[in-house]
Coordinates of C-alpha atoms in Angstrom, one line a residue:
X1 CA 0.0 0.0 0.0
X2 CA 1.6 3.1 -1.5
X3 CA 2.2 5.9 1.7
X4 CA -0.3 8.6 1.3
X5 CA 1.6 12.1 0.8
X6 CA 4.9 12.4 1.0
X7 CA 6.7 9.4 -0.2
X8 CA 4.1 9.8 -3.0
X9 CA 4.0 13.4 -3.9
X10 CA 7.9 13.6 -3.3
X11 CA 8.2 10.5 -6.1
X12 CA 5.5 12.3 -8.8
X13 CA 7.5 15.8 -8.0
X14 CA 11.1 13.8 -8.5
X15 CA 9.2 12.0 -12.0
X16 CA 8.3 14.8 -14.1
X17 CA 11.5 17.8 -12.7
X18 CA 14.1 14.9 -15.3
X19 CA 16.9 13.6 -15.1
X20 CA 18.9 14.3 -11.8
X21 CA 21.6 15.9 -13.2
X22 CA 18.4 19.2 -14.2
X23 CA 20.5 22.6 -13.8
X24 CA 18.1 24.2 -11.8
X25 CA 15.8 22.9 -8.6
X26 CA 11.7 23.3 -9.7
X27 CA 10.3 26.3 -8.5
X28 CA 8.0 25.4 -5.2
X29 CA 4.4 26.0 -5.2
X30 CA 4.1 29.8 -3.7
X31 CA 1.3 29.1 -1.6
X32 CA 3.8 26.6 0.3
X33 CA 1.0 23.8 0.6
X34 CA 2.9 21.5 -0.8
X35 CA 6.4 21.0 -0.8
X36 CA 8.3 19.3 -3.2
X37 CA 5.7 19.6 -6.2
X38 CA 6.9 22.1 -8.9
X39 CA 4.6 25.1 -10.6
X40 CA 4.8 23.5 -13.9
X41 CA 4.0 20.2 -12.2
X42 CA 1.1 21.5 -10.3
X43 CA -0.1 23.3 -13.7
X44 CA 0.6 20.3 -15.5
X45 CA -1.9 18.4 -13.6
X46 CA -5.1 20.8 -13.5
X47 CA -5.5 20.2 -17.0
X48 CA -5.9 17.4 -19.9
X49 CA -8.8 15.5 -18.0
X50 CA -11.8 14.2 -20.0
X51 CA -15.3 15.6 -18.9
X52 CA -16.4 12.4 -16.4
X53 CA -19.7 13.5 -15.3
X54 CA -22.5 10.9 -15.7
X55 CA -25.7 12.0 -16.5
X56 CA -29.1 10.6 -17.1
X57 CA -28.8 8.7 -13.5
X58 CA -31.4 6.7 -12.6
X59 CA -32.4 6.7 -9.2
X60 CA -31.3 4.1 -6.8
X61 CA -33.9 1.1 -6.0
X62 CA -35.0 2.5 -2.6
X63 CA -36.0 6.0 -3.8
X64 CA -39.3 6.0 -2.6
X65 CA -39.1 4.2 0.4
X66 CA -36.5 6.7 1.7
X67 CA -38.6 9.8 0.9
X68 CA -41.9 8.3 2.5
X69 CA -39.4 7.5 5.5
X70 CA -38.3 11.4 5.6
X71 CA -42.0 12.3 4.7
X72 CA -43.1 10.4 8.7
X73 CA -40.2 12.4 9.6
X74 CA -41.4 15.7 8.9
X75 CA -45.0 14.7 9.9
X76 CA -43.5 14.2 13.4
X77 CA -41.0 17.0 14.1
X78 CA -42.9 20.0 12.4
X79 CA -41.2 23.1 12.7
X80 CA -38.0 21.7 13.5
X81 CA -34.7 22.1 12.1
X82 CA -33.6 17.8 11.9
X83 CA -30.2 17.3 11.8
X84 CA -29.1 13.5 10.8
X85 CA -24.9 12.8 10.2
X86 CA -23.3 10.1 8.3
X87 CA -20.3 10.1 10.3
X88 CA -16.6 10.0 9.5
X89 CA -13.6 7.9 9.1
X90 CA -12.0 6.8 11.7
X91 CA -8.6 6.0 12.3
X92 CA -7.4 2.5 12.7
X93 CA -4.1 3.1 13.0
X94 CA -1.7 5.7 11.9
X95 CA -2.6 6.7 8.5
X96 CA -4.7 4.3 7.9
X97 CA -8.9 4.1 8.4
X98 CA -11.6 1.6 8.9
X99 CA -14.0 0.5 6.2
X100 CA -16.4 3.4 6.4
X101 CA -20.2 2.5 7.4
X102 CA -22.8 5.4 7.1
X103 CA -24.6 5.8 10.2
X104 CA -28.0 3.7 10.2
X105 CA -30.3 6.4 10.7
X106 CA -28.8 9.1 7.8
X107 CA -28.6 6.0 5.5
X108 CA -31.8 4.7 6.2
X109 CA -33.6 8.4 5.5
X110 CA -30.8 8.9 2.7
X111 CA -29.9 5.7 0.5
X112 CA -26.7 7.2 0.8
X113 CA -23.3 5.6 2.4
X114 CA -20.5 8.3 1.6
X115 CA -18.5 9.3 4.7
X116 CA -19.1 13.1 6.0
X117 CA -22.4 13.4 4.8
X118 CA -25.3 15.4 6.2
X119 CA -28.9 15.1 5.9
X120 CA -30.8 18.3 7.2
X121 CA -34.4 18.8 6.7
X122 CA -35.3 22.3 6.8
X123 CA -39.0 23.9 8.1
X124 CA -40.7 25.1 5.2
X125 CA -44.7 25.8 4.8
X126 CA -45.4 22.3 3.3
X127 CA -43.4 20.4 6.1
X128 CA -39.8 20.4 5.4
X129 CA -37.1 20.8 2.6
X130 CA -34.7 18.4 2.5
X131 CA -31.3 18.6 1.5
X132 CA -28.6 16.2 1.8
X133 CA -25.1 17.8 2.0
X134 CA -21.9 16.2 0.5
X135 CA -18.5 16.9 -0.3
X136 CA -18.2 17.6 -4.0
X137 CA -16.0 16.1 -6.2
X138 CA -12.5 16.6 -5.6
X139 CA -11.2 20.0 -6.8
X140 CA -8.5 19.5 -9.3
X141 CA -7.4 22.9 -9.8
X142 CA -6.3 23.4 -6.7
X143 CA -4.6 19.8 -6.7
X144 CA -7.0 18.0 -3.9
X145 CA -7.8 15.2 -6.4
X146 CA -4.0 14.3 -6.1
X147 CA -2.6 15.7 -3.2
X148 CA -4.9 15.2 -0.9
X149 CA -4.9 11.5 1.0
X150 CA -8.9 11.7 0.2
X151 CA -8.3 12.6 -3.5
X152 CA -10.3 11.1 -5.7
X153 CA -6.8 9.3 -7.3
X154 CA -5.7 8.2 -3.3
X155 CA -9.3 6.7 -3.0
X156 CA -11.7 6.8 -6.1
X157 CA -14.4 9.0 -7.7
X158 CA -16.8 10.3 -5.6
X159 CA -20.5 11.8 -7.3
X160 CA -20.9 15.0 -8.5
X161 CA -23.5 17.3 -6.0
X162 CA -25.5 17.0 -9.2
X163 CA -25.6 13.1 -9.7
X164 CA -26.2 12.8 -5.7
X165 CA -29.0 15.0 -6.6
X166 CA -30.2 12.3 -9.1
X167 CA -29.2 9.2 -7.4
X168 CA -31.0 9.8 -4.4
X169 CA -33.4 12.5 -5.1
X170 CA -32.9 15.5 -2.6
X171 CA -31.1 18.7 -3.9
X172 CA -27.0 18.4 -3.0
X173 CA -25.2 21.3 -1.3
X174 CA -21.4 21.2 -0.4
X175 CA -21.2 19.8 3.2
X176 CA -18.4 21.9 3.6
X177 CA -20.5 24.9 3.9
X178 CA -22.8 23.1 6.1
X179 CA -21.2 23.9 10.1
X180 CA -21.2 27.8 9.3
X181 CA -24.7 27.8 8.2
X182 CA -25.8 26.3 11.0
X183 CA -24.4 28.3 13.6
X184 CA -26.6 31.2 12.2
X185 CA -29.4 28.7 12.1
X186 CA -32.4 30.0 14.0
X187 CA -35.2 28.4 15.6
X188 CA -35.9 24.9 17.4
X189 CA -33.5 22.2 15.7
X190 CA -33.1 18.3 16.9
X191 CA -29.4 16.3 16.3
X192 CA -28.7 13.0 16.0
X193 CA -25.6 12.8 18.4
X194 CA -22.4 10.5 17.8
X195 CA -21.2 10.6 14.5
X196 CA -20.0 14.0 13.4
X197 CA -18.1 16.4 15.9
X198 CA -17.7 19.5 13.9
X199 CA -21.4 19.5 13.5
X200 CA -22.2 19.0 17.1
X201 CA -20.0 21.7 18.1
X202 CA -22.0 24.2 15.6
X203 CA -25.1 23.4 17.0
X204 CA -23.6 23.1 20.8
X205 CA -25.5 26.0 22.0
X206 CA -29.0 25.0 20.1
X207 CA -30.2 21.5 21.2
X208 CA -30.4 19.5 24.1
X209 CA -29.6 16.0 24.9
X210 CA -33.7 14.8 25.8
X211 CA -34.9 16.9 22.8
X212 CA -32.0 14.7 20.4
X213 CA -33.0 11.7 22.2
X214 CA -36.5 12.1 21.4
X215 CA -35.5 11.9 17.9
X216 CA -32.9 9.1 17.6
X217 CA -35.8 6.9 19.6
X218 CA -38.0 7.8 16.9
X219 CA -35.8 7.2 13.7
X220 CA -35.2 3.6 16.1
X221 CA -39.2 3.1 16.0
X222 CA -39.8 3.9 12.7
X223 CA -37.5 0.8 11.7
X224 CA -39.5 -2.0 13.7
X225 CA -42.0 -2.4 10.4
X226 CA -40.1 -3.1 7.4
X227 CA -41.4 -2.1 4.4
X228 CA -41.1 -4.4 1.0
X229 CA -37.6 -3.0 -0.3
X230 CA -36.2 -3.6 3.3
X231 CA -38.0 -7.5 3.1
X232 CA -36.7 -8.0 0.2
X233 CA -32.9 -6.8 1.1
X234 CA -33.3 -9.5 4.1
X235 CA -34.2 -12.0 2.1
X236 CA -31.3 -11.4 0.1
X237 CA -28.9 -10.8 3.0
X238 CA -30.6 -14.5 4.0
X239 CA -29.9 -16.1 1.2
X240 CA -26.1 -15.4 0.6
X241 CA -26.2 -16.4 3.9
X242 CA -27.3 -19.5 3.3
X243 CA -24.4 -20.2 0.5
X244 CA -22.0 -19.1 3.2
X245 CA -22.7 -22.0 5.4
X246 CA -22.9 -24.2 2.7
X247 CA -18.9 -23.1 1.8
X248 CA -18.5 -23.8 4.9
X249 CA -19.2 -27.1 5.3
X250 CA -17.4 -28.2 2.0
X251 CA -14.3 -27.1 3.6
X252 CA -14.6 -28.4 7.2
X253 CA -11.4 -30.9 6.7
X254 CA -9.2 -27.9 5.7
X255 CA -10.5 -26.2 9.0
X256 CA -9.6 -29.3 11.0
X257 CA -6.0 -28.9 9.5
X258 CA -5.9 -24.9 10.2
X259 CA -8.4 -23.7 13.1
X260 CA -11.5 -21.7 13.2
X261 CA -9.9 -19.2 11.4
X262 CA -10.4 -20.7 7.9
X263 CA -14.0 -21.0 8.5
X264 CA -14.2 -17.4 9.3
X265 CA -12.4 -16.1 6.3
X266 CA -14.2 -18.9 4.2
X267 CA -17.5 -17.2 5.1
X268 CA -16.5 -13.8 4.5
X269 CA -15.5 -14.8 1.2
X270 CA -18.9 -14.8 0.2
X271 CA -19.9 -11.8 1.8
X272 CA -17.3 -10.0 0.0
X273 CA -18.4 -11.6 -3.1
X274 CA -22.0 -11.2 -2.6
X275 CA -22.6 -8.2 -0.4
X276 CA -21.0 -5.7 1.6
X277 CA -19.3 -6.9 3.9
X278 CA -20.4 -9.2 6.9
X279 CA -23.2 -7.7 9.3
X280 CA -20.9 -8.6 12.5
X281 CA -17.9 -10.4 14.1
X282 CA -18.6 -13.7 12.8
X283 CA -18.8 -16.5 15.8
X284 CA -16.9 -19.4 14.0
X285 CA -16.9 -21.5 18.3
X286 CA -15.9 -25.1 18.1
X287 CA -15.7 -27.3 20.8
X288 CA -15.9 -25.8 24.0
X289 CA -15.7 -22.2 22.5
X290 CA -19.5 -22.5 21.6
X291 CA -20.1 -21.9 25.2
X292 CA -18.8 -18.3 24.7
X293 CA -21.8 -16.7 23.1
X294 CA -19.7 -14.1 21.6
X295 CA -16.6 -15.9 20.7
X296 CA -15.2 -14.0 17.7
X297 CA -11.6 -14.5 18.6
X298 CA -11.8 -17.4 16.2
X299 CA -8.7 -19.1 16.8
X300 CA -9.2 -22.6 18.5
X301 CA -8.7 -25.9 16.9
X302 CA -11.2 -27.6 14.9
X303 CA -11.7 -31.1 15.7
X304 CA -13.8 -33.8 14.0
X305 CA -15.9 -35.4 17.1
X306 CA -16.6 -31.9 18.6
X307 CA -19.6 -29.2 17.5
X308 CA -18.9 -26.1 15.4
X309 CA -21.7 -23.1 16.0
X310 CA -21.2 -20.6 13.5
X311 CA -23.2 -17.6 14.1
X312 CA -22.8 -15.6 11.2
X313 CA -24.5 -13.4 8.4
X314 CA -24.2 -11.2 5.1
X315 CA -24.8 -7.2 5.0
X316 CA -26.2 -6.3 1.3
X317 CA -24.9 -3.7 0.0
X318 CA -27.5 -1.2 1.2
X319 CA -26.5 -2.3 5.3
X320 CA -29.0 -5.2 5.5
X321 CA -28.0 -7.9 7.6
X322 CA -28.9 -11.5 8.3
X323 CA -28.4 -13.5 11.5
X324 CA -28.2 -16.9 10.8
X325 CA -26.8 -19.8 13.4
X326 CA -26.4 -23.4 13.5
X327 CA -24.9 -26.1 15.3
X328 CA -22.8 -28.4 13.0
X329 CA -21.3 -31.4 13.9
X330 CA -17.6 -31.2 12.5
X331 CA -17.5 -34.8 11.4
X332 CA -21.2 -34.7 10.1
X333 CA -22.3 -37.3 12.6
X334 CA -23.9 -36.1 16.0
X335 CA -22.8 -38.2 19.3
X336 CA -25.3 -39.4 21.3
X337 CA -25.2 -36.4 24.1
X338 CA -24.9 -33.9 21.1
X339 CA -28.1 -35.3 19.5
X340 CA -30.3 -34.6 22.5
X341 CA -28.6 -31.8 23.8
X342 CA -29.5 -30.3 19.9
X343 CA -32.7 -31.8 19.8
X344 CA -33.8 -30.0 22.9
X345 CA -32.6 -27.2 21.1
X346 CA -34.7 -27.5 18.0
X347 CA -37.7 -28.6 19.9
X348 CA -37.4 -25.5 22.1
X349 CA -37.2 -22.8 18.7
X350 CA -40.2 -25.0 17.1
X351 CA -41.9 -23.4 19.8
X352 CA -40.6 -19.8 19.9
X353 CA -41.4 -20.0 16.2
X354 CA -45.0 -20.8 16.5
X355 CA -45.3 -18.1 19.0
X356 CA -44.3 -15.5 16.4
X357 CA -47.5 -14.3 15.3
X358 CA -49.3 -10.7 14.4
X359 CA -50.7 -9.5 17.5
X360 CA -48.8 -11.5 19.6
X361 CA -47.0 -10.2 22.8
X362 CA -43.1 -9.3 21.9
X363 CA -41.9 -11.8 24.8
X364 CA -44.3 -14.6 23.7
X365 CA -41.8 -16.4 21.7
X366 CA -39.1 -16.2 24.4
X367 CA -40.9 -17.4 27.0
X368 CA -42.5 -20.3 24.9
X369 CA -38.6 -21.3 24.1
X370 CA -37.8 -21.0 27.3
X371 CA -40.5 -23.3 29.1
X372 CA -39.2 -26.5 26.4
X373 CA -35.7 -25.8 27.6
X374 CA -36.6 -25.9 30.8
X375 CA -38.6 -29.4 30.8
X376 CA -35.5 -30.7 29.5
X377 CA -33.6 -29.4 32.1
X378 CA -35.3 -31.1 34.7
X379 CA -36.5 -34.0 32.8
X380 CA -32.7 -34.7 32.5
X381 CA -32.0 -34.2 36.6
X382 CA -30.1 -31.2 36.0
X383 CA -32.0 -28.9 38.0
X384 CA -34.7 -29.2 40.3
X385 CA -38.8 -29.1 39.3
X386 CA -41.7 -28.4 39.1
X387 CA -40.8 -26.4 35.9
X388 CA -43.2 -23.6 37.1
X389 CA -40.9 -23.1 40.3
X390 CA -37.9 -23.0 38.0
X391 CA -39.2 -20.4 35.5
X392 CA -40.1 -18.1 38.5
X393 CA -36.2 -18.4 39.8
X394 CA -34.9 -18.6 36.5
X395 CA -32.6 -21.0 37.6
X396 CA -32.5 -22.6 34.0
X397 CA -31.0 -19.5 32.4
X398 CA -27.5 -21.1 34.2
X399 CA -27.9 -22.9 31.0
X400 CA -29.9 -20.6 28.7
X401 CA -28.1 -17.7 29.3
X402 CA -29.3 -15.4 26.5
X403 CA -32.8 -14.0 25.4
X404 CA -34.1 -15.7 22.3
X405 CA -34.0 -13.3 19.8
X406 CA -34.1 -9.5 19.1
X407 CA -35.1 -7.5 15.7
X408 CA -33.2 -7.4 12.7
X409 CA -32.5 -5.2 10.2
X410 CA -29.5 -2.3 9.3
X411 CA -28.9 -3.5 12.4
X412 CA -28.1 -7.0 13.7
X413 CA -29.5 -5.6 16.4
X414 CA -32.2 -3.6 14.9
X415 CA -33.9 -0.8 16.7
X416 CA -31.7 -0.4 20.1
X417 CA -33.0 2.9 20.7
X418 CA -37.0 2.2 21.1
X419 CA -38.8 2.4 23.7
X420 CA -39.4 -0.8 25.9
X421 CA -43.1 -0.2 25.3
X422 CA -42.8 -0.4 21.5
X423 CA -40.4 -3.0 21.4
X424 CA -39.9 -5.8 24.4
X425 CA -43.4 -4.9 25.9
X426 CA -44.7 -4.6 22.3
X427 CA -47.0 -6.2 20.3
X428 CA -45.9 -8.3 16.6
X429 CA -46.9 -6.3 13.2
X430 CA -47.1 -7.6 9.8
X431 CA -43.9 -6.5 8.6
X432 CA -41.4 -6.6 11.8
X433 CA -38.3 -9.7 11.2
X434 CA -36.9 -10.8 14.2
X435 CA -34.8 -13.7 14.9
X436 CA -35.6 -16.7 17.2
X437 CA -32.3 -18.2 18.4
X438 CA -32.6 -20.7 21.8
X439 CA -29.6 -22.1 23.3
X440 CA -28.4 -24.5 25.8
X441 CA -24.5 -24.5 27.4
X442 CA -22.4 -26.2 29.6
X443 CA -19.9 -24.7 30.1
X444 CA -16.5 -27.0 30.7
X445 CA -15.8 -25.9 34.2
X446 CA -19.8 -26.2 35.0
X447 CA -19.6 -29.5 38.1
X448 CA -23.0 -29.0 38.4
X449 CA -23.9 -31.5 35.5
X450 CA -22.6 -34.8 33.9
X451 CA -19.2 -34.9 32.7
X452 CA -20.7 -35.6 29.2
X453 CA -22.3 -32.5 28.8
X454 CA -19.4 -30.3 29.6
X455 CA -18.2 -28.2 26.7
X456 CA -21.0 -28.7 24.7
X457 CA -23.0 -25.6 23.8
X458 CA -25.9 -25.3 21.0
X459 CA -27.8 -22.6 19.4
X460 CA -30.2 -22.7 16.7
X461 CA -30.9 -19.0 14.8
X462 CA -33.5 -18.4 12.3
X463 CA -34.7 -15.0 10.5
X464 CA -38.8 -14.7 10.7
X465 CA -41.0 -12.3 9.1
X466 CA -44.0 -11.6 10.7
X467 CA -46.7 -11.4 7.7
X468 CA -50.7 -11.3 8.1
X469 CA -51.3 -14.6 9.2
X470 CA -48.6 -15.8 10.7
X471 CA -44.6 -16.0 10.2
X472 CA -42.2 -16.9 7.1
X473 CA -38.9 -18.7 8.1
X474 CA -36.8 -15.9 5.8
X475 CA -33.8 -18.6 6.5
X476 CA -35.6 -21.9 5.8
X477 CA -33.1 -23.0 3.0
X478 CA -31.0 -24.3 5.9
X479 CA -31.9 -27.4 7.4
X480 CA -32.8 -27.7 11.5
X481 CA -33.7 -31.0 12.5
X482 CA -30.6 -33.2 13.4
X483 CA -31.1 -36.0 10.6
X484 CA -31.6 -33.2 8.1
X485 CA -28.6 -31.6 8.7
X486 CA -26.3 -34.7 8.6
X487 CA -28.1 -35.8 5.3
X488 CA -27.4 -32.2 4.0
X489 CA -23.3 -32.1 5.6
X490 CA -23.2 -35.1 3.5
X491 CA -24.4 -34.3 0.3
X492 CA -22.0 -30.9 0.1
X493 CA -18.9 -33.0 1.4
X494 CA -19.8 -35.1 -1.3

C-alpha cells in the first residue's frame, strides 16, 4: 500500500523535474502547501482530463421508500430544524482508516453511504425541505484530487453534487459549507448525536440531549416495520447467507487442519463476493468455544468429534444484515449427548417459532422457548422441578443464558433505541423480522452436571418475518432437524 503524501508526492515531483543531473531545482508552489511539487507540475496536472460526469442517473432502487421514510419524519418534528450525520472515518491506525459505514439512521432516510455526509431537513410551509449535504468532487485545480490523502486518485471518484442530486433525489449542497450555516441557524432544531463532531460543536448552544433523544428513539421506532424493499434486502442478505454455510461445510477438513480461522475467512469470502461486507464479528466457536456466546476471537482448533456453532450473516450492499446460526457437527455425525442436547434445542425454537404471530406479545416467543428448555432441564435431573418453580427463579438460564432473539434489520440488532413499550413490551406487526435463536450450554468448568455434557453448547438462529397470518422462516433454505442436517453435511462433502 503506496504511503499517502509524502513518499508519494515527493516521487511524482522527482518524475516529471528529469533527469537528476536538471541545472536548476523546480520552483516550489508559492502558496507553500505543498512542498516538493513544482509550478509547472502542479499546472501540468489541472489540465488534460476528460469531462467524467455521468448524467441521465437513474435513481437508486430504494428511492421511494427513503422519501416516505423522511415524509413520517417531517409529519412528526414539524417546525423543527432535523439534523441526521453520516459520520466520518476513523482512524485504525496511523494513517490508515476503517471501512467506512454510514450511520444507520442518515442511510436509512438517505440511501446514501458516503462518509461526511449530512442530511438536514429544513422547516418550510409544506413540512420540510430536504437537503442532503456532500463533499463535491475533488477539486482538481487546486490539486486535492491528487494531493490530498482523500483525492479522488488516493481513493476513487466520488458523485458530482449533481448526480447525488439524481441518485438519491434530494437537492445536494457542499457539506463543507454546512457547520457555518448552521451556527446562524435559527429556531428549534433536533441532532442525532455521535457521528459528526464538527457538526455537534456548531449546533452546541442550540439542542439538548432529551430533545435529540427524542429523535434518535423515533428514527429507532420507525424501523420495527419493514417495508417491501427492506424485506426483500433481508431476504437477500438470508440467502447469501445461506451459501456461506454451505462453503463452509465443504471445507470443514481444511478447517480441521488450520483452526476456526479458515472457516471465518471462508464465510467472509462470500460476503465480500455477494454483499458488503459481513453484518458482525462472525462467531466461528468449536468445541468448548461454543459456550462463549460471543466468541469471535476465532482461533481454537477444529476437531472432528466436537460441534462447530457458526453464528454468522451477510450485510447487502444497502446495510442489511442476516443472523443466521447453526450447530454443525464437525465430522457430520452427532454423538449421542450432542443429538439430545441439539434436539432440545430445536424442539425449544419449534416453539418460539409458533409463537411468532401478528398480534402476539413481543416476549411470547421467548418465554414459549424458554419453558421447552426448561422441561428438558429437569426432565434430565439437572435442575430441580416443578418447571413452574424454576421459571419463576430462572434457575435454568444457568444454562440458557441469553434472550431468544431480538429484531433485525440495518442493524443485527435492529432498533436499540425504542422504547421498551414499542419494542420488548410490544406487540408483533405484519412486517417486523426478528430472529428466534434458543440455546443451551455447559460450560467446561460447570460440576453442576454430567461430565458428558461439559463443553458442549448449541444454538439454533432463524430469520422470521411476521406477515398477516402468521410467520415466514426468511432462512428456511438451511436445514434444522438433526437428521436433516447430517443428510445435507453429507451431500456438500460429497
Amino acid at each position: 500500500m503506496a504511503d499517502e503524501l509524502t513518499p508519494a508526492v515527493s516521487d511524482c515531483a522527482a518524475d516529471a523535474a528529469g533527469p537528476e543531473e536538471s541545472e536548476e531545482p523546480p520552483k516550489q508552489r508559492k502558496n507553500g502547501l505543498y512542498p516538493g511539487v513544482s509550478d509547472e507540475l502542479a499546472e501540468n496536472m489541472k489540465s488534460g482530463w476528460a469531462d467524467t460526469e455521468l448524467r441521465g442517473l437513474e435513481p437508486i432502487a430504494q428511492a421511494a421508500e427513503t422519501a416516505a421514510r423522511r415524509a413520517a419524519l417531517s409529519a412528526r418534528f414539524p417546525g423543527e430544524r432535523l439534523v441526521i450525520p453520516a459520520g466520518n472515518l476513523k482512524t485504525r491506525s496511523n494513517d490508515t482508516d476503517y471501512p467506512f459505514r454510514a450511520s444507520v439512521e442518515y442511510a436509512y432516510l438517505t440511501g446514501n453511504q458516503t462518509e461526511d455526509g449530512v442530511l438536514v431537513l429544513e422547516p418550510a410551509a409544506d413540512g420540510h425541505r430536504a437537503t442532503i449535504y456532500l463533499l463535491p468532487r475533488s477539486d482538481r485545480e487546486n490539486g486535492e484530487f491528487w494531493l490530498s490523502g482523500q483525492g479522488e486518485l488516493w481513493v476513487g471518484r466520488r458523485h458530482s453534487l449533481t448526480e447525488a442530486a439524481e441518485l438519491y433525489g434530494i437537492p445536494a449542497s457542499d457539506v463543507r459549507e454546512l457547520a457555518d450555516a448552521l451556527r446562524e441557524a435559527t429556531g428549534p432544531v433536533r441532532l442525532v448525536r455521535g457521528y459528526d463532531a464538527a457538526i455537534e460543536a456548531a449546533l452546541t448552544d442550540k439542542v439538548t440531549a432529551e430533545r435529540d433523544e427524542e429523535l434518535r428513539v423515533f428514527l429507532s421506532e420507525e424501523r420495527l416495520v419493514k417495508d417491501e424493499f427492506e424485506i426483500g434486502e433481508l431476504q437477500k442478505a438470508v440467502d447469501s447467507t445461506v451459501r456461506g454455510f454451505e462453503d463452509v461445510v465443504r471445507v470443514l477438513d481444511k478447517a480441521e487442519a488450520t483452526s476456526e480461522r479458515y472457516i471465518e475467512g471462508t464465510f467472509f469470502l462470500r460476503a465480500r463476493v455477494e454483499g458488503n461486507d459481513v453484518g458482525y464479528g462472525s462467531i466461528c466457536a468449536s468445541g468448548p468455544h461454543a459456550c462463549t456466546l460471543h466468541w469471535v476471537r476465532n482461533d481454537g482448533p477444529v476437531r472432528s468429534g466436537d460441534l462447530l456453532l457458526l453464528d454468522a450473516g451477510v450485510e447487502t450492499h444497502t446495510y442489511y444484515t442476516a443472523d443466521v446460526t447453526r450447530t454443525l457437527p464437525v465430522s457430520g455425525r452427532f454423538s449421542e449427548i450432542q443429538k439430545k442436547i441439539y434436539d432440545a434445542v430445536h424442539e425449544a425454537q419449534e416453539a418460539g417459532i409458533a409463537a411468532v404471530q401478528p398480534g402476539a406479545k413481543y416476549r411470547n416467543f421467548h418465554d414459549a422457548a424458554q419453558r421447552v428448555l426448561t422441561e428438558r432441564l429437569v426432565e434430565w435431573g439437572l435442575v430441580e422441578g416443578p418447571v413452574e418453580r424454576v421459571l419463576e427463579l430462572g434457575l435454568q438460564r444457568r444454562w440458557t443464558l441469553h434472550g431468544t432473539g431480538h429484531m433485525l434489520g440495518m442493524d443485527v440488532h435492529d432498533c436499540a433505541a425504542a422504547r421498551v413499550e414499542s419494542y420488548v413490551d410490544g406487540t408483533l406487526e405484519p412486517g417486523m423480522v426478528l430472529t428466534v435463536e434458543p440455546g443451551l450450554y455447559f460450560q467446561a468448568d460447570d460440576l453442576t452436571v454430567p461430565e458428558e455434557y461439559r463443553g458442549i453448547g448449541v444454538r439454533i438462529e432463524d430469520d422470521i418475518l411476521v406477515t398477516e397470518d402468521g410467520n415466514r422462516n426468511l432462512s428456511a433454505g438451511l436445514p434444522r432437524q438433526s437428521d436433516e442436517v447430517e443428510s445435507w453435511m453429507a451431500a456438500l462433502k460429497g
